[in-house]
Each structure stands twice: as structure tokens, then as C-alpha cells.
Amino acid sequence: MQLVVARIGRAHGIKGEVTVEVRTDEPELRLGPGAVLLTDPASTGPLTIETGRVHSGRLLLRFEGVRDRNAAEALRNTLLIAEVDPEELPEEEDEYYDHQLMDLDVVTKDGVEVGRITEISHLPSQDLFIVERPDGSEVMIPFVESIVTEIDLAEQRAIIDPPPGLIDDNAVIASARDAEESAEAPDAAASAASEDEA
């Protein structure tokens, strides 16, 4: 099975190094020297990592055969893809590969169906589940322990404890509006009655 592990950014310096946007929790395993990676577009690869180092908080890689800035710049926006055994699991107990989470059913802790995970968005601050609801709409759920309380791979579901408004903000707004309208209604009736009396 293939996993996207990084995206090549701009060239760094004049000796063929590139910055990379890491898309794996295991960069030391997937992006170490000697790793051979497939690419998208396929015509730019496969690429073999020759060296890697961290500079100013960014990972820099140099690939075999890429020796100057022009060759490095030609790789910009290329996705780096690792071949991974589908049965392989991350080293940490509470970590998951994207392919394990895709298509999981999302339900609340009370058993209410929310939808199905169709995409995982990796942001700098946290990961997000993009969940398609039964009506075709989408909702974004932060993949954080306080909200996603359990991943049950055997049952193919993710159990969530959403804060108010996360998955059904319309209901919250409607109930608040209804409460305001019902509170205003007696006042309106009273003023109408007083006008009639006058």
C-alpha cells in the first residue's frame, strides 16, 4: 500500500537540497538516507534520499542525482510516496495511519450516527477528520483526544464526544432563537392587549 509521506517544497541553497513538508509521524523511518520513494507525478521518480538534516526547524533532503538548484527546483510540489505493508501499525499505541481511519463510521458516545470519514486533513496545529454526513453535507472534527474518545478498528468506527455546536450548530441556533421568540411573545401580546383597552 502507498502512503504520501512528504511534499517537496522550494530548493535550498545551490547544491540540490530541498525543503520538505513532512506528512508522516515517522520521518526518521520514512525519510531517512537510503529510502527509495515513489513520486506523484511518477515521471520525477523514484527518488532515493542521499542525505537529510534539519535547518531552522525544517527538514532538508538531498536526493541521489540531484546536484544543483535547478534540478532541485524542478522537483517542487512533488509528493513523496512510501510503500507500506497494509498490516504494519505505527510504533505508538494511539497513532494511526490515514488508511486505517478512512471510511470509519463516526458515531457519538450516545450511539448517534454522524457520518463517514472521507478525508483526513493534516494541519500544523492538529489533524481534522472530514466527515460526510448521510445527507451529503460535510463536517470537520478535530482529531484530538477530548473529542475523538475512541478508535475501534475492529468495529470500523470512531466514537466522538462533540462539544455543543460542533456537529449540529443549526440546532443550537434554532433552539436559542425559539427561546428568545417565546420570551418576547408574552410582551407583544400584553402590549397589543393594552392598546385594545385604550
Coordinates of C-alpha atoms in Angstrom, one line a residue, residues 59 94 130 185:
L59 CA 13.7 19.1 7.1
D94 CA -2.6 5.7 20.0
I130 CA -13.6 15.4 7.1
A185 CA -44.2 36.7 22.7

